[in-house]
Tab-separated table of C-alpha atoms and ligand atoms in Angstrom:
chain	number	residue	atom	x	y	z
A	134	UNK	CA	-2.220	5.802	-17.695
A	135	UNK	CA	0.514	3.620	-16.205
A	136	UNK	CA	3.045	6.137	-14.832
A	137	UNK	CA	2.906	9.938	-14.576
A	138	UNK	CA	6.316	11.507	-14.994
A	139	UNK	CA	5.600	14.193	-17.616
A	140	UNK	CA	2.963	15.616	-19.949
A	141	UNK	CA	3.980	12.856	-22.384
A	142	UNK	CA	2.035	10.398	-20.211
A	143	UNK	CA	-1.180	12.337	-20.860
A	144	UNK	CA	-3.280	11.228	-23.831
A	145	UNK	CA	-5.484	14.346	-23.957
A	146	UNK	CA	-4.577	17.422	-21.895
A	147	UNK	CA	-7.972	19.091	-22.412
A	148	UNK	CA	-9.805	16.024	-21.249
A	149	UNK	CA	-7.515	15.812	-18.189
A	150	UNK	CA	-8.202	19.471	-17.391
A	151	UNK	CA	-11.945	18.930	-17.712
A	152	UNK	CA	-11.753	15.946	-15.356
A	153	UNK	CA	-9.813	17.969	-12.771
A	154	UNK	CA	-12.395	20.771	-12.818
A	155	UNK	CA	-15.164	18.201	-12.350
A	156	UNK	CA	-13.336	16.601	-9.411
A	157	UNK	CA	-12.883	20.013	-7.845
A	158	UNK	CA	-16.668	20.489	-8.002
A	159	UNK	CA	-17.306	17.130	-6.344
A	160	UNK	CA	-14.090	15.851	-4.676
A	161	UNK	CA	-15.714	12.811	-3.046
A	162	UNK	CA	-17.513	11.508	-6.143
A	163	UNK	CA	-15.000	8.641	-6.414
A	164	UNK	CA	-14.361	8.029	-2.736
A	165	UNK	CA	-14.704	4.246	-3.179
A	166	UNK	CA	-12.326	3.959	-6.151
A	167	UNK	CA	-9.163	3.672	-4.067
A	168	UNK	CA	-10.527	1.439	-1.307
A	169	UNK	CA	-7.806	-0.900	0.050
A	170	UNK	CA	-5.246	0.580	-2.327
A	171	UNK	CA	-2.069	2.030	-0.837
A	172	UNK	CA	-0.235	5.102	-2.080
A	173	UNK	CA	3.383	5.304	-0.922
A	174	UNK	CA	4.939	8.781	-0.941
A	175	UNK	CA	8.721	8.631	-0.938
A	176	UNK	CA	10.635	11.865	-0.355
A	177	UNK	CA	14.336	12.340	-0.939
A	178	UNK	CA	13.919	16.117	-0.469
A	179	UNK	CA	11.776	18.477	1.633
A	180	UNK	CA	8.170	19.285	0.747
A	181	UNK	CA	5.087	20.982	2.142
A	182	UNK	CA	2.546	21.236	-0.684
A	183	UNK	CA	3.367	18.025	-2.522
A	184	UNK	CA	3.344	15.942	0.602
A	185	UNK	CA	0.055	17.258	1.984
A	186	UNK	CA	-1.857	17.726	-1.282
A	187	UNK	CA	-0.949	14.201	-2.425
A	188	UNK	CA	-2.162	12.746	0.856
A	189	UNK	CA	-5.374	14.720	0.616
A	190	UNK	CA	-5.914	13.721	-3.024
A	191	UNK	CA	-5.444	10.042	-2.139
A	192	UNK	CA	-7.759	10.288	0.875
A	193	UNK	CA	-10.465	11.906	-1.291
A	194	UNK	CA	-10.304	8.746	-3.440
A	195	UNK	CA	-10.519	6.473	-0.402
A	196	UNK	CA	-6.888	5.321	-0.613
A	197	UNK	CA	-4.557	4.532	2.256
A	198	UNK	CA	-1.347	6.561	2.337
A	199	UNK	CA	2.087	5.798	3.737
A	200	UNK	CA	4.866	8.370	3.669
A	201	UNK	CA	8.600	7.988	4.052
A	202	UNK	CA	11.288	10.659	4.133
A	203	UNK	CA	13.823	8.282	2.672
A	204	UNK	CA	16.715	10.737	2.799
A	205	UNK	CA	16.365	11.252	6.546
A	206	UNK	CA	14.722	8.102	7.845
A	207	UNK	CA	15.868	5.356	5.495
A	208	UNK	CA	19.181	3.652	4.909
A	209	UNK	CA	21.528	5.559	2.619
A	210	UNK	CA	20.899	4.439	-0.942
A	211	UNK	CA	23.372	3.180	-3.552
A	212	UNK	CA	22.284	3.564	-7.181
A	213	UNK	CA	25.327	2.341	-9.134
A	214	UNK	CA	24.930	-0.851	-11.145
A	215	UNK	CA	27.296	-3.544	-9.840
A	216	UNK	CA	28.576	-1.318	-7.020
A	217	UNK	CA	30.765	-2.987	-4.410
A	218	UNK	CA	29.032	-1.595	-1.361
A	219	UNK	CA	31.924	-1.425	1.066
A	220	UNK	CA	31.677	2.317	1.792
A	221	UNK	CA	28.923	4.451	3.357
A	222	UNK	CA	25.898	3.325	1.289
A	223	UNK	CA	23.837	0.682	3.094
A	224	UNK	CA	21.087	-0.382	0.689
A	225	UNK	CA	20.789	-0.599	-3.097
A	226	UNK	CA	17.919	1.168	-4.873
A	227	UNK	CA	17.104	-2.172	-6.567
A	228	UNK	CA	16.220	-3.706	-3.241
A	229	UNK	CA	14.656	-0.639	-1.631
A	230	UNK	CA	12.360	0.087	-4.596
A	231	UNK	CA	11.406	-3.577	-5.006
A	232	UNK	CA	10.476	-3.825	-1.318
A	233	UNK	CA	8.414	-0.618	-1.384
A	234	UNK	CA	6.662	-1.820	-4.539
A	235	UNK	CA	5.385	-4.797	-2.556
A	236	UNK	CA	3.832	-2.550	0.086
A	237	UNK	CA	2.297	-0.033	-2.325
A	238	UNK	CA	-0.114	-0.106	-5.270
A	239	UNK	CA	1.121	3.281	-6.496
A	240	UNK	CA	4.375	5.032	-5.558
A	241	UNK	CA	5.039	8.769	-5.657
A	242	UNK	CA	8.687	9.768	-5.583
A	243	UNK	CA	10.419	13.133	-5.129
A	244	UNK	CA	14.027	13.221	-6.201
A	245	UNK	CA	15.719	16.563	-6.928
A	246	UNK	CA	18.792	16.901	-9.143
A	247	UNK	CA	22.165	17.039	-7.428
A	248	UNK	CA	23.137	19.903	-9.805
A	249	UNK	CA	26.680	18.553	-10.205
A	250	UNK	CA	26.480	16.564	-13.438
A	251	UNK	CA	23.975	17.612	-16.089
A	252	UNK	CA	24.235	14.252	-17.788
A	253	UNK	CA	23.489	12.399	-14.585
A	254	UNK	CA	20.558	14.629	-13.573
A	255	UNK	CA	18.967	14.654	-17.020
A	256	UNK	CA	19.226	10.839	-17.191
A	257	UNK	CA	16.601	10.716	-14.395
A	258	UNK	CA	18.327	7.722	-12.834
A	259	UNK	CA	16.349	7.602	-9.560
A	260	UNK	CA	12.940	7.972	-11.210
A	261	UNK	CA	13.855	5.431	-13.898
A	262	UNK	CA	15.119	2.911	-11.368
A	263	UNK	CA	12.004	3.245	-9.236
A	264	UNK	CA	9.887	2.505	-12.308
A	265	UNK	CA	12.107	-0.455	-13.178
A	266	UNK	CA	12.362	-2.084	-9.768
A	267	UNK	CA	9.177	-1.114	-7.891
A	268	UNK	CA	7.064	-2.623	-10.686
A	269	UNK	CA	3.996	-0.542	-9.756
A	270	UNK	CA	2.719	2.725	-11.270
A	271	UNK	CA	5.023	5.620	-10.345
A	272	UNK	CA	4.038	9.293	-10.057
A	273	UNK	CA	6.687	12.018	-10.115
A	274	UNK	CA	6.462	14.326	-7.117
A	275	UNK	CA	9.204	16.446	-8.814
A	276	UNK	CA	12.081	14.674	-10.444
A	277	UNK	CA	15.485	15.978	-11.474
A	278	UNK	CA	14.109	17.682	-14.593
A	279	UNK	CA	10.327	18.063	-14.230
A	280	UNK	CA	7.477	18.825	-11.811
A	281	UNK	CA	4.430	17.710	-13.804
A	282	UNK	CA	1.883	17.749	-10.945
A	283	UNK	CA	2.795	21.398	-10.373
A	284	UNK	CA	2.442	22.237	-14.067
A	285	UNK	CA	-0.932	20.500	-14.227
A	286	UNK	CA	-2.140	22.482	-11.175
A	287	UNK	CA	-0.805	25.642	-12.859
A	288	UNK	CA	-2.803	24.906	-15.999
A	289	UNK	CA	-5.981	24.319	-13.966
A	290	UNK	CA	-5.395	27.679	-12.242
A	291	UNK	CA	-4.893	29.465	-15.561
A	292	UNK	CA	-8.057	27.921	-16.939
A	293	UNK	CA	-9.968	29.291	-13.929
A	294	UNK	CA	-8.568	32.783	-14.533
A	295	UNK	CA	-8.622	33.102	-18.312
A	296	UNK	CA	-9.057	36.687	-19.555
A	297	UNK	CA	-11.883	37.267	-22.011
A	298	UNK	CA	-9.769	37.598	-25.125
A	299	UNK	CA	-8.605	35.429	-27.970
A	300	UNK	CA	-4.828	35.602	-27.649
A	301	UNK	CA	-3.600	34.924	-24.127
A	302	UNK	CA	0.013	35.853	-23.379
A	303	UNK	CA	1.973	33.869	-20.804
A	304	UNK	CA	5.426	34.884	-19.548
A	305	UNK	CA	7.785	32.714	-17.558
A	306	UNK	CA	10.295	35.007	-15.923
A	307	UNK	CA	13.458	34.070	-14.085
A	308	UNK	CA	13.839	35.642	-10.625
A	309	UNK	CA	16.822	35.985	-8.294
A	310	UNK	CA	17.504	33.489	-5.492
A	311	UNK	CA	20.370	32.951	-3.109
A	312	UNK	CA	20.736	29.224	-3.838
A	313	UNK	CA	21.120	27.150	-7.000
A	314	UNK	CA	17.674	25.650	-7.695
A	315	UNK	CA	16.582	22.926	-10.137
A	316	UNK	CA	15.310	23.775	-13.623
A	317	UNK	CA	12.468	21.294	-13.042
A	318	UNK	CA	9.572	23.683	-12.366
A	319	UNK	CA	10.524	25.961	-15.261
A	320	UNK	CA	11.182	23.039	-17.650
A	321	UNK	CA	7.893	21.441	-16.836
A	322	UNK	CA	5.873	24.668	-16.997
A	323	UNK	CA	7.379	25.378	-20.423
A	324	UNK	CA	6.621	21.854	-21.596
A	325	UNK	CA	2.949	22.210	-20.596
A	326	UNK	CA	2.622	25.733	-22.020
A	327	UNK	CA	3.987	24.506	-25.334
A	328	UNK	CA	0.983	22.183	-25.588
A	329	UNK	CA	-1.506	25.072	-25.284
A	330	UNK	CA	-2.419	27.770	-27.793
A	331	UNK	CA	-1.191	30.545	-25.482
A	332	UNK	CA	1.493	32.943	-26.706
A	333	UNK	CA	4.489	31.937	-24.619
A	334	UNK	CA	7.604	33.967	-23.756
A	335	UNK	CA	10.498	33.096	-21.446
A	336	UNK	CA	12.576	35.947	-19.984
A	337	UNK	CA	15.888	35.222	-18.304
A	338	UNK	CA	19.342	36.766	-17.900
A	339	UNK	CA	21.981	35.586	-20.363
A	340	UNK	CA	23.261	32.130	-19.470
A	341	UNK	CA	19.955	30.945	-17.988
A	342	UNK	CA	18.455	29.523	-21.192
A	343	UNK	CA	16.495	26.339	-20.564
A	344	UNK	CA	17.259	23.227	-22.592
A	345	UNK	CA	15.812	23.549	-26.107
A	346	UNK	CA	13.727	20.417	-25.610
A	347	UNK	CA	11.802	22.253	-22.884
A	348	UNK	CA	11.810	25.838	-24.233
A	349	UNK	CA	10.315	24.512	-27.468
A	350	UNK	CA	8.311	27.157	-29.357
A	351	UNK	CA	8.725	29.838	-26.650
A	352	UNK	CA	10.039	33.284	-27.574
A	353	UNK	CA	13.172	33.655	-25.421
A	354	UNK	CA	14.380	37.130	-24.410
A	355	UNK	CA	16.906	38.685	-22.017
A	356	UNK	CA	14.672	41.777	-21.729
A	357	UNK	CA	12.183	41.256	-18.902
A	358	UNK	CA	10.310	44.543	-19.543
A	359	UNK	CA	9.823	43.637	-23.200
A	360	UNK	CA	8.511	40.198	-22.201
A	361	UNK	CA	6.065	41.621	-19.654
A	362	UNK	CA	4.366	43.892	-22.204
A	363	UNK	CA	0.651	42.949	-22.433
A	364	UNK	CA	1.181	39.723	-20.464
A	365	UNK	CA	-1.917	38.053	-19.019
A	366	UNK	CA	-0.068	35.569	-16.769
A	367	UNK	CA	3.401	36.087	-15.304
A	368	UNK	CA	4.964	32.950	-13.848
A	369	UNK	CA	7.899	33.794	-11.606
A	370	UNK	CA	10.587	31.215	-10.797
A	371	UNK	CA	14.276	30.975	-10.137
A	372	UNK	CA	16.377	28.258	-11.717
A	373	UNK	CA	20.107	27.637	-11.922
A	374	UNK	CA	21.963	27.635	-15.219
A	375	UNK	CA	21.468	24.708	-17.592
A	376	UNK	CA	24.417	25.625	-19.836
A	377	UNK	CA	26.884	26.376	-17.052
A	378	UNK	CA	25.273	23.543	-15.218
A	379	UNK	CA	23.924	24.173	-11.722
A	380	UNK	CA	25.675	27.533	-11.380
A	381	UNK	CA	24.249	30.790	-10.025
A	382	UNK	CA	25.421	33.260	-12.683
A	383	UNK	CA	23.376	36.230	-11.524
A	384	UNK	CA	21.529	37.392	-8.462
A	385	UNK	CA	20.663	40.743	-10.066
A	386	UNK	CA	17.906	42.131	-7.792
A	387	UNK	CA	16.428	44.110	-10.684
A	388	UNK	CA	14.853	40.826	-11.898
A	389	UNK	CA	12.592	40.688	-8.808
A	390	UNK	CA	8.954	41.234	-9.837
A	391	UNK	CA	7.416	44.414	-8.401
A	392	UNK	CA	4.092	46.274	-8.816
A	393	UNK	CA	5.901	48.925	-10.843
A	394	UNK	CA	6.980	46.312	-13.386
A	395	UNK	CA	3.526	44.798	-13.539
A	396	UNK	CA	2.206	48.103	-14.926
A	397	UNK	CA	3.631	47.077	-18.315
A	398	UNK	CA	1.426	43.972	-18.359
A	399	UNK	CA	-2.231	43.655	-19.234
A	400	UNK	CA	-3.238	43.588	-15.538
A	401	UNK	CA	-1.500	40.219	-15.363
A	402	UNK	CA	-2.151	37.480	-12.849
A	403	UNK	CA	1.004	36.455	-11.022
A	404	UNK	CA	1.985	32.853	-10.380
A	405	UNK	CA	4.663	31.012	-8.393
A	406	UNK	CA	4.780	27.358	-7.334
A	407	UNK	CA	5.919	28.184	-3.745
A	408	UNK	CA	7.956	28.096	-1.568
A	409	UNK	CA	8.864	31.674	-2.469
A	410	UNK	CA	11.661	33.847	-1.086
A	411	UNK	CA	9.676	37.007	-0.390
A	412	UNK	CA	11.324	40.256	-1.440
A	413	UNK	CA	14.014	38.326	-3.295
A	414	UNK	CA	12.040	36.551	-6.049
A	415	UNK	CA	8.783	38.443	-5.630
A	416	UNK	CA	7.942	41.603	-3.683
A	417	UNK	CA	5.412	41.396	-0.836
A	418	UNK	CA	3.343	44.031	-2.637
A	419	UNK	CA	2.850	41.595	-5.548
A	420	UNK	CA	2.269	38.441	-3.515
A	421	UNK	CA	-0.249	40.061	-1.199
A	422	UNK	CA	-2.503	41.670	-3.801
A	423	UNK	CA	-5.521	40.160	-5.485
A	424	UNK	CA	-3.796	39.387	-8.773
A	425	UNK	CA	-1.578	36.806	-7.077
A	426	UNK	CA	-2.712	33.242	-7.819
A	427	UNK	CA	-0.174	31.445	-5.614
A	428	UNK	CA	-2.674	30.105	-3.061
A	429	UNK	CA	-5.078	28.993	-5.775
A	430	UNK	CA	-2.193	27.130	-7.463
A	431	UNK	CA	-1.370	25.367	-4.195
A	432	UNK	CA	-5.038	24.450	-3.701
A	433	UNK	CA	-5.249	23.038	-7.207
A	434	UNK	CA	-2.376	20.665	-6.443
A	435	UNK	CA	-5.008	18.517	-4.693
A	436	UNK	CA	-7.210	18.234	-7.795
A	437	UNK	CA	-4.303	17.778	-10.193
A	438	UNK	CA	-3.008	14.866	-8.129
A	439	UNK	CA	-6.470	13.446	-7.546
A	440	UNK	CA	-7.084	13.392	-11.300
A	441	UNK	CA	-3.803	11.590	-11.963
A	442	UNK	CA	-4.369	9.031	-9.186
A	443	UNK	CA	-7.907	8.432	-10.460
A	444	UNK	CA	-6.622	7.807	-13.989
A	445	UNK	CA	-3.981	5.374	-12.725
A	446	UNK	CA	-6.457	3.547	-10.471
A	447	UNK	CA	-8.951	3.244	-13.310
A	448	UNK	CA	-6.502	1.962	-15.878
A	449	UNK	CA	-4.473	-0.370	-13.641
A	450	UNK	CA	-6.894	-1.633	-11.014
A	451	UNK	CA	-10.247	-1.831	-12.759
A	452	UNK	CA	-12.901	-4.240	-11.437
A	453	UNK	CA	-12.307	-6.443	-14.425
A	454	UNK	CA	-8.645	-6.861	-13.555
A	455	UNK	CA	-9.512	-7.436	-9.923
A	456	UNK	CA	-11.856	-10.257	-10.941
A	457	UNK	CA	-9.273	-11.871	-13.204
A	458	UNK	CA	-6.695	-11.619	-10.456
A	459	UNK	CA	-9.086	-13.280	-8.033
A	460	UNK	CA	-9.746	-16.166	-10.441
A	461	UNK	CA	-5.992	-16.651	-10.927
A	462	UNK	CA	-5.599	-16.885	-7.193
A	463	UNK	CA	-8.300	-19.547	-6.890
A	464	UNK	CA	-6.747	-21.600	-9.652
A	465	UNK	CA	-3.417	-21.487	-7.922
A	466	UNK	CA	-4.726	-22.650	-4.557
B	680	AN0	C1	12.326	23.594	-5.380
B	680	AN0	C2	12.634	23.864	-6.851
B	680	AN0	O1	12.896	24.989	-7.216
B	680	AN0	O2	12.612	22.907	-7.641
B	680	AN0	C3	10.932	23.068	-5.207
B	680	AN0	C4	9.849	23.858	-5.819
B	680	AN0	C5	8.527	23.219	-5.774
B	680	AN0	N1	12.444	24.838	-4.643
B	680	AN0	C6	13.358	25.027	-3.713
B	680	AN0	O3	14.217	24.209	-3.500
B	680	AN0	C7	13.311	26.321	-2.957
B	681	CP	N1	5.231	23.584	-5.052
B	681	CP	C1	5.714	22.514	-4.384
B	681	CP	O1	5.930	21.426	-4.952
B	681	CP	O2	5.914	22.716	-3.063
B	681	CP	P1	6.616	21.724	-2.027
B	681	CP	O3	8.080	21.675	-2.420
B	681	CP	O4	6.383	22.336	-0.701
B	681	CP	O5	6.016	20.367	-2.164
């Protein structure tokens, strides 16, 4: 694995899942693998879970970690090709990413969509330019359109809570929120679910359909109660409109998930990536009961990230490559 920006970077999802469960059993089994390797975590947006779980994952592998909140602590970044930088932007992404690539062996980058231009956000300019100019393996810590480390942690959590039946039904349901949020978590969750053999339904109010490329084989309905029928996992998340791009079209409180609604399900487990707006997206009564998996999901972020970092370390910095590199160095001096 060179980069990790989506499920498309994963050769075998089942094998990845198996590796994560093994690492969870014995988190320090590879504590020498990352020795003297530096992970740089670059944030252009806030984070709690991603920031801390990525640091912990790297430390479990013996890596060094440096973190920068680029949006708050760095120079303001220009991204435009050929820009004449005579306004407020101080540093070009070409230079910033290239410099950080020299300090880091692996870079993680969080870059949310601006939710103004769909074309711009879905082009994944920041992520793409980091890959191009940093010249080291890049891990998405949530990009404009996806949150693959979250989806991987979600899949681990589902695997740990599988009901004893053949056909497992998963529902992704939209929930109200006061602010326009990215589609990234929902897109990514759908993309990962479409690679499983779960039955998969997405419920959202009209106008909140995800891009077809992400919804894939999912059954899409505007009827939340219908979707919840016999569900085994209910994944709750708000997202802003993809079609009427970045807009909040509804804040209908009747879409909030409550215990009453969960009665329609097959005693479903409830999931959310966090942070959650309590009693807006999800009622306290749901979050605080035993069927809620939200803390387990957050815990599994460590093992999802550790698995990805391990894969990248193994395929890019193997002993063999280190030896070759060393010989090159001797020849040059
Ligand atoms: C972000 C989102 O919806 O993409 C991050 C979730 C992990 N959530 C908020 O901005 C509240
Ligand atoms: N779920 C998640 O990515 O949380 P943070 O935004 O706190 O990192």
